[in-house]
Short mmCIF file of C-alpha atoms in Angstrom, two decimals:
data_model
loop_
_atom_site.label_atom_id
_atom_site.label_comp_id
_atom_site.label_asym_id
_atom_site.label_seq_id
_atom_site.Cartn_x
_atom_site.Cartn_y
_atom_site.Cartn_z
CA UNK A 7 149.17 135.76 104.57
CA UNK A 8 147.80 139.37 104.23
CA UNK A 9 145.93 138.53 101.01
CA UNK A 10 142.32 139.44 101.31
CA UNK A 11 139.26 139.16 98.80
CA UNK A 12 135.80 139.76 99.71
CA UNK A 13 136.64 140.66 103.21
CA UNK A 14 138.07 137.31 103.96
CA UNK A 15 141.73 136.47 104.19
CA UNK A 16 143.56 133.38 102.58
CA UNK A 17 143.35 131.00 105.67
CA UNK A 18 139.36 131.74 105.77
CA UNK A 19 139.02 130.84 101.65
CA UNK A 20 141.56 128.04 102.24
CA UNK A 21 139.12 126.40 105.06
CA UNK A 22 136.24 127.14 102.80
CA UNK A 23 137.60 125.47 99.78
CA UNK A 24 138.61 122.45 102.29
CA UNK A 25 135.04 122.60 103.50
CA UNK A 26 133.79 122.59 99.91
CA UNK A 27 136.26 119.72 98.38
CA UNK A 28 135.34 117.66 101.49
CA UNK A 29 131.90 117.89 101.46
CA UNK A 30 131.41 117.05 97.92
CA UNK A 31 133.67 114.18 98.39
CA UNK A 32 131.81 112.79 101.23
CA UNK A 33 128.30 113.14 99.79
CA UNK A 34 129.87 111.58 96.70
CA UNK A 35 130.87 108.68 98.45
CA UNK A 36 127.92 108.10 100.45
CA UNK A 37 126.03 108.16 96.88
CA UNK A 38 128.46 105.52 95.65
CA UNK A 39 128.09 103.44 98.48
CA UNK A 40 124.20 103.55 99.02
CA UNK A 41 123.87 102.88 95.31
CA UNK A 42 126.16 99.83 95.65
CA UNK A 43 124.24 98.43 98.89
CA UNK A 44 121.02 99.34 96.50
CA UNK A 45 122.14 97.48 93.58
CA UNK A 46 123.40 94.40 95.53
CA UNK A 47 119.84 94.17 97.80
CA UNK A 48 117.85 94.47 94.69
CA UNK A 49 119.64 91.44 93.37
CA UNK A 50 118.49 89.48 96.21
CA UNK A 51 114.81 90.57 96.37
CA UNK A 52 111.87 91.26 94.05
CA UNK A 53 110.67 94.20 95.55
CA UNK A 54 110.20 97.13 93.71
CA UNK A 55 111.11 99.49 96.51
CA UNK A 56 114.96 98.95 96.31
CA UNK A 57 115.23 99.45 92.35
CA UNK A 58 113.40 102.80 92.57
CA UNK A 59 115.87 103.84 95.10
CA UNK A 60 118.86 102.92 93.26
CA UNK A 61 117.32 104.82 90.19
CA UNK A 62 116.96 107.88 92.20
CA UNK A 63 120.44 107.42 93.53
CA UNK A 64 121.64 107.35 89.86
CA UNK A 65 120.05 111.01 89.16
CA UNK A 66 121.56 112.62 91.98
CA UNK A 67 124.07 115.10 90.24
CA UNK A 68 127.21 116.43 91.34
CA UNK A 69 126.50 119.77 90.19
CA UNK A 70 124.04 119.84 93.02
CA UNK A 71 126.16 118.16 95.60
CA UNK A 72 128.89 121.08 94.71
CA UNK A 73 126.11 123.80 95.16
CA UNK A 74 125.25 122.69 98.47
CA UNK A 75 128.92 122.26 99.45
CA UNK A 76 129.41 125.69 98.69
CA UNK A 77 126.90 126.71 101.06
CA UNK A 78 128.60 124.83 103.70
CA UNK A 79 131.63 126.73 102.80
CA UNK A 80 130.54 129.78 102.80
CA UNK A 81 129.70 129.42 106.68
CA UNK A 82 133.58 129.61 107.10
CA UNK A 83 133.67 133.16 105.43
CA UNK A 84 132.71 136.60 106.47
CA UNK A 85 130.04 137.63 104.18
CA UNK A 86 127.19 140.18 104.05
CA UNK A 87 123.59 139.67 104.96
CA UNK A 88 123.10 140.26 101.15
CA UNK A 89 125.62 137.58 99.95
CA UNK A 90 124.90 135.07 102.48
CA UNK A 91 121.07 135.32 101.48
CA UNK A 92 122.05 134.82 97.79
CA UNK A 93 124.09 131.53 98.93
CA UNK A 94 121.66 130.28 100.78
CA UNK A 95 118.93 130.92 98.07
CA UNK A 96 120.80 129.23 95.26
CA UNK A 97 121.55 126.28 97.79
CA UNK A 98 117.99 125.90 98.61
CA UNK A 99 116.78 126.16 94.91
CA UNK A 100 119.65 123.07 94.26
CA UNK A 101 118.09 121.36 96.90
CA UNK A 102 114.18 121.72 95.54
CA UNK A 103 115.75 120.89 91.79
CA UNK A 104 117.15 117.73 93.18
CA UNK A 105 114.04 116.49 95.11
CA UNK A 106 111.88 117.18 91.96
CA UNK A 107 114.57 115.18 90.08
CA UNK A 108 114.26 112.41 92.23
CA UNK A 109 110.25 112.48 92.24
CA UNK A 110 110.39 112.50 88.28
CA UNK A 111 112.42 109.49 88.42
CA UNK A 112 110.19 107.56 90.68
CA UNK A 113 107.11 108.53 88.77
CA UNK A 114 108.75 107.36 85.48
CA UNK A 115 110.04 104.25 86.92
CA UNK A 116 106.50 103.32 88.42
CA UNK A 117 105.16 104.16 84.83
CA UNK A 118 107.48 101.79 83.13
CA UNK A 119 107.14 99.15 85.52
CA UNK A 120 103.39 99.07 85.22
CA UNK A 121 104.14 98.79 81.39
CA UNK A 122 105.39 95.39 82.00
CA UNK A 123 102.87 94.35 84.64
CA UNK A 124 99.52 95.93 83.65
CA UNK A 125 99.78 96.32 79.89
CA UNK A 126 95.85 96.91 79.46
CA UNK A 127 96.09 100.15 81.63
CA UNK A 128 99.00 101.61 80.01
CA UNK A 129 96.76 104.50 78.69
CA UNK A 130 95.68 105.32 81.62
CA UNK A 131 98.73 104.98 83.53
CA UNK A 132 100.46 107.24 81.16
CA UNK A 133 98.31 109.96 81.44
CA UNK A 134 98.02 109.65 85.14
CA UNK A 135 102.05 109.70 85.30
CA UNK A 136 101.89 112.82 83.01
CA UNK A 137 99.69 114.58 85.46
CA UNK A 138 101.83 113.68 88.43
CA UNK A 139 105.03 115.13 86.65
CA UNK A 140 103.47 118.29 85.42
CA UNK A 141 101.96 118.88 88.73
CA UNK A 142 105.22 117.85 90.70
CA UNK A 143 107.72 120.39 88.23
CA UNK A 144 104.84 123.14 88.65
CA UNK A 145 105.34 123.13 92.18
CA UNK A 146 108.78 122.87 92.17
CA UNK A 147 109.11 125.94 89.60
CA UNK A 148 106.85 128.05 92.10
CA UNK A 149 108.88 127.16 94.96
CA UNK A 150 111.95 128.12 93.51
CA UNK A 151 110.25 131.56 92.38
CA UNK A 152 109.28 132.24 95.82
CA UNK A 153 112.64 131.03 97.36
CA UNK A 154 113.93 134.01 95.28
CA UNK A 155 111.52 136.56 96.46
CA UNK A 156 109.20 136.60 93.57
CA UNK A 157 105.70 137.26 94.59
CA UNK A 158 103.75 134.11 93.47
CA UNK A 159 100.35 134.91 94.88
CA UNK A 160 99.09 136.50 91.61
CA UNK A 161 100.80 133.68 89.54
CA UNK A 162 98.86 131.04 91.45
CA UNK A 163 95.47 132.74 91.48
CA UNK A 164 95.92 133.04 87.74
CA UNK A 165 96.87 129.52 87.16
CA UNK A 166 93.71 128.31 89.25
CA UNK A 167 91.35 130.98 87.61
CA UNK A 168 92.51 129.38 84.08
CA UNK A 169 92.35 125.91 85.42
CA UNK A 170 88.67 126.83 86.56
CA UNK A 171 88.01 127.90 82.97
CA UNK A 172 89.56 124.93 81.28
CA UNK A 173 87.67 122.69 83.50
CA UNK A 174 84.25 124.01 83.02
CA UNK A 175 84.95 123.98 79.34
CA UNK A 176 85.93 120.19 79.14
CA UNK A 177 84.08 118.85 82.13
CA UNK A 178 82.75 115.92 80.19
CA UNK A 179 86.05 114.76 78.98
CA UNK A 180 87.66 115.36 82.41
CA UNK A 181 85.03 113.33 83.99
CA UNK A 182 85.47 110.59 81.85
CA UNK A 183 89.39 110.87 82.34
CA UNK A 184 89.12 110.89 85.66
CA UNK A 185 86.69 107.96 85.82
CA UNK A 186 89.15 106.02 83.55
CA UNK A 187 91.79 106.80 86.39
CA UNK A 188 89.25 105.60 89.13
CA UNK A 189 88.92 102.02 87.20
CA UNK A 190 92.68 101.81 86.85
CA UNK A 191 93.15 102.36 90.58
CA UNK A 192 90.06 100.66 92.02
CA UNK A 193 90.10 98.07 89.50
CA UNK A 194 86.33 97.05 89.53
CA UNK A 195 87.00 95.02 86.28
CA UNK A 196 89.91 94.13 83.97
CA UNK A 197 90.56 93.21 80.22
CA UNK A 198 88.64 89.54 79.66
CA UNK A 199 86.31 90.15 82.64
CA UNK A 200 82.92 89.09 81.81
CA UNK A 201 80.51 91.83 83.52
CA UNK A 202 76.44 92.83 83.31
CA UNK A 203 75.96 96.38 83.20
CA UNK A 204 72.06 97.29 83.00
CA UNK A 205 70.80 94.97 80.47
CA UNK A 206 74.25 94.53 78.63
CA UNK A 207 76.03 91.50 78.88
CA UNK A 208 79.59 91.33 77.44
CA UNK A 209 83.16 90.81 78.10
CA UNK A 210 85.76 93.94 78.44
CA UNK A 211 87.92 94.49 75.42
CA UNK A 212 89.44 97.86 75.91
CA UNK A 213 89.56 100.55 78.77
CA UNK A 214 90.89 103.87 77.35
CA UNK A 215 90.86 107.07 78.47
CA UNK A 216 87.12 108.03 77.56
CA UNK A 217 85.35 104.67 77.04
CA UNK A 218 85.11 101.36 77.74
CA UNK A 219 84.18 98.80 75.10
CA UNK A 220 82.60 95.53 75.90
CA UNK A 221 81.94 92.55 73.23
CA UNK A 222 78.61 91.59 73.51
CA UNK A 223 77.23 88.06 73.29
CA UNK A 224 75.52 88.60 70.11
CA UNK A 225 79.06 89.52 68.78
CA UNK A 226 78.53 93.28 68.56
CA UNK A 227 80.43 95.91 70.43
CA UNK A 228 79.20 97.88 72.99
CA UNK A 229 80.93 101.53 74.25
CA UNK A 230 80.10 103.29 77.39
CA UNK A 231 81.50 106.36 78.75
CA UNK A 232 83.91 105.64 81.45
CA UNK A 233 81.82 108.14 83.66
CA UNK A 234 78.33 106.84 82.76
CA UNK A 235 79.91 102.97 83.49
CA UNK A 236 80.92 103.95 87.02
CA UNK A 237 77.38 105.07 87.61
CA UNK A 238 75.95 101.88 86.87
CA UNK A 239 75.80 98.81 88.98
CA UNK A 240 78.55 96.55 87.52
CA UNK A 241 78.09 92.48 87.96
CA UNK A 242 81.27 91.04 87.65
CA UNK A 243 80.94 87.66 86.78
CA UNK A 244 84.76 86.52 86.20
CA UNK A 245 85.38 86.96 89.86
CA UNK A 246 82.86 84.72 90.71
CA UNK A 247 84.17 82.08 92.99
CA UNK A 248 81.36 79.78 93.33
CA UNK A 249 77.84 79.73 91.79
CA UNK A 250 74.54 78.86 93.79
CA UNK A 251 72.19 77.01 91.60
CA UNK A 252 68.67 76.56 93.15
CA UNK A 253 65.65 75.01 91.52
CA UNK A 254 62.33 73.43 91.99
CA UNK A 255 61.27 70.02 91.20
CA UNK A 256 57.30 69.45 91.00
CA UNK A 257 56.01 65.75 91.30
CA UNK A 258 52.48 64.89 90.78
CA UNK A 259 50.17 64.20 93.26
CA UNK A 260 49.70 60.17 94.16
CA UNK A 261 53.04 59.90 94.57
CA UNK A 262 53.49 57.68 98.19
CA UNK A 263 55.27 58.60 101.14
CA UNK A 264 57.92 56.24 100.85
CA UNK A 265 58.76 57.55 97.19
CA UNK A 266 58.46 61.31 98.91
CA UNK A 267 60.81 60.58 101.40
CA UNK A 268 63.01 58.97 98.59
CA UNK A 269 63.32 62.09 96.95
CA UNK A 270 65.87 64.11 98.84
CA UNK A 271 68.13 61.11 99.18
CA UNK A 272 68.08 60.60 95.73
CA UNK A 273 68.88 64.05 94.61
CA UNK A 274 71.76 64.30 97.38
CA UNK A 275 73.25 60.87 95.39
CA UNK A 276 72.97 62.57 91.80
CA UNK A 277 74.42 66.03 93.05
CA UNK A 278 77.25 64.47 94.99
CA UNK A 279 78.23 62.46 91.77
CA UNK A 280 79.40 65.61 90.28
CA UNK A 281 82.89 66.55 91.09
CA UNK A 282 82.32 70.25 90.91
CA UNK A 283 79.02 70.43 92.67
CA UNK A 284 78.46 70.80 96.17
CA UNK A 285 75.17 69.74 97.77
CA UNK A 286 73.55 72.05 99.86
CA UNK A 287 70.02 71.18 100.53
CA UNK A 288 66.66 69.33 99.16
CA UNK A 289 63.35 69.63 100.82
CA UNK A 290 60.11 69.08 100.24
CA UNK A 291 58.68 72.61 101.12
CA UNK A 292 54.92 73.23 100.07
CA UNK A 293 51.92 71.74 98.33
CA UNK A 294 51.26 73.44 95.33
CA UNK A 295 47.77 73.67 93.17
CA UNK A 296 48.69 70.80 91.09
CA UNK A 297 51.90 69.60 92.38
CA UNK A 298 54.33 68.65 95.38
CA UNK A 299 57.28 70.83 95.19
CA UNK A 300 60.77 70.14 96.10
CA UNK A 301 63.73 72.62 96.35
CA UNK A 302 66.83 71.65 95.59
CA UNK A 303 70.03 74.09 96.38
CA UNK A 304 73.95 73.31 95.40
CA UNK A 305 77.12 74.91 94.64
CA UNK A 306 79.03 74.86 91.60
CA UNK A 307 82.76 75.22 92.33
CA UNK A 308 83.91 77.04 89.61
CA UNK A 309 83.00 80.68 87.88
CA UNK A 310 83.03 78.72 84.10
CA UNK A 311 79.51 79.14 82.88
CA UNK A 312 79.75 76.37 80.32
CA UNK A 313 81.16 73.84 82.92
CA UNK A 314 77.99 74.70 85.17
CA UNK A 315 75.71 74.23 82.38
CA UNK A 316 77.12 70.85 81.67
CA UNK A 317 76.93 69.87 85.23
CA UNK A 318 73.34 71.40 85.49
CA UNK A 319 72.36 69.29 82.28
CA UNK A 320 73.76 66.18 83.87
CA UNK A 321 72.22 66.11 87.03
CA UNK A 322 68.73 67.26 85.51
CA UNK A 323 69.20 63.95 83.16
CA UNK A 324 70.12 61.60 85.88
CA UNK A 325 67.37 62.86 88.13
CA UNK A 326 64.89 62.26 85.24
CA UNK A 327 66.45 58.61 84.84
CA UNK A 328 66.20 57.86 88.75
CA UNK A 329 62.37 59.00 88.74
CA UNK A 330 61.86 56.74 85.80
CA UNK A 331 63.48 53.83 87.75
CA UNK A 332 61.64 54.91 91.18
CA UNK A 333 58.17 55.16 89.16
CA UNK A 334 57.59 58.83 90.40
CA UNK A 335 56.04 61.12 88.05
CA UNK A 336 56.48 64.69 86.92
CA UNK A 337 53.62 67.08 87.57
CA UNK A 338 52.49 69.28 84.90
CA UNK A 339 49.13 71.72 85.09
CA UNK A 340 46.01 69.51 85.55
CA UNK A 341 42.89 70.13 87.53
CA UNK A 342 40.02 67.85 88.24
CA UNK A 343 36.49 68.04 88.28
CA UNK A 344 34.27 65.79 90.23
CA UNK A 345 31.26 65.04 88.72
CA UNK A 346 27.85 64.50 90.82
CA UNK A 347 27.93 60.47 89.81
CA UNK A 348 31.60 60.21 91.09
CA UNK A 349 33.30 59.82 87.90
CA UNK A 350 36.46 62.10 87.10
CA UNK A 351 36.96 64.18 84.13
CA UNK A 352 39.41 66.84 83.39
CA UNK A 353 38.34 70.24 83.06
CA UNK A 354 38.19 72.05 79.52
CA UNK A 355 40.67 74.29 80.90
CA UNK A 356 42.86 71.96 82.35
CA UNK A 357 43.11 70.05 78.98
CA UNK A 358 43.66 73.36 77.00
CA UNK A 359 46.44 74.40 79.62
CA UNK A 360 48.09 70.92 79.44
CA UNK A 361 47.83 70.87 75.62
CA UNK A 362 49.69 74.07 75.49
CA UNK A 363 52.13 73.19 77.85
CA UNK A 364 52.89 70.19 76.08
CA UNK A 365 53.31 72.48 72.80
CA UNK A 366 55.84 74.75 74.39
#
């Protein structure tokens, strides 16, 4: 019992070893218990959080638990300030390393989950995950160096200056890269969406790290830089829930008041007969120079453009048939010149305008 090592007797060393073994076994048992609970919970639910926690727990290493337990065991020993500082720094470095491993595991699990559920943005998620993992390990490395007493101020300043220089050299590429990340996170459009950017119409085919590609209506491929794309106003027709359709019917002068009063009712019947059309209004809204003008508004309950045009065609054809049956005439440009004798002749300009309208 008189044995002494590093100014500590056998009893102190026995207590320290017991603390080391007990703390290690306790942490290992808690890890296995928590892992079992998370696995059971992940089988019952479809949430991602419990799966991520289970993956993080699997990456809890025994060596790090032993290191932390060693620090707890050292509290039972008489150590010099220098020795205690070394033990505490090693324990802190082990904790930093374990936190970095957990964070890296979390990021890789998020990336793998995205691969399955968001395939079109695989490239963007890959580069985002890489940048986050790089930042995580750089921060962990700097914290470990600072923990062991190294002056990292100069190193951080050097990294900052170097980063600014690189950013200035590749600012256009970085602009497109961060625009790609913004598209990935904010999702103003997705693969397959029909969008309008300026005077370009097309379906989104690919969202890359630098460019986004559209398939134009003429079959050509239109390529936008991601940064330029986000600076433009984007009309996303894929996310349109309904279409508001408005058009004007021009009725010729000479229609009776009964016919004019009948037109809104007739139009409502025609629109209501279409399953995907929701009638809003039809009004005689003004007297034109050569026509009586009715404004019609309805809502088409689908974003499908082809279906919308089919319904529009059916409505217009049926209105034409109804007008034929009711004896209501459509108006076309015509002006009347009254002669002194009371006879009426169309003016040459009106005849020319009517002939041009007929030809077109």
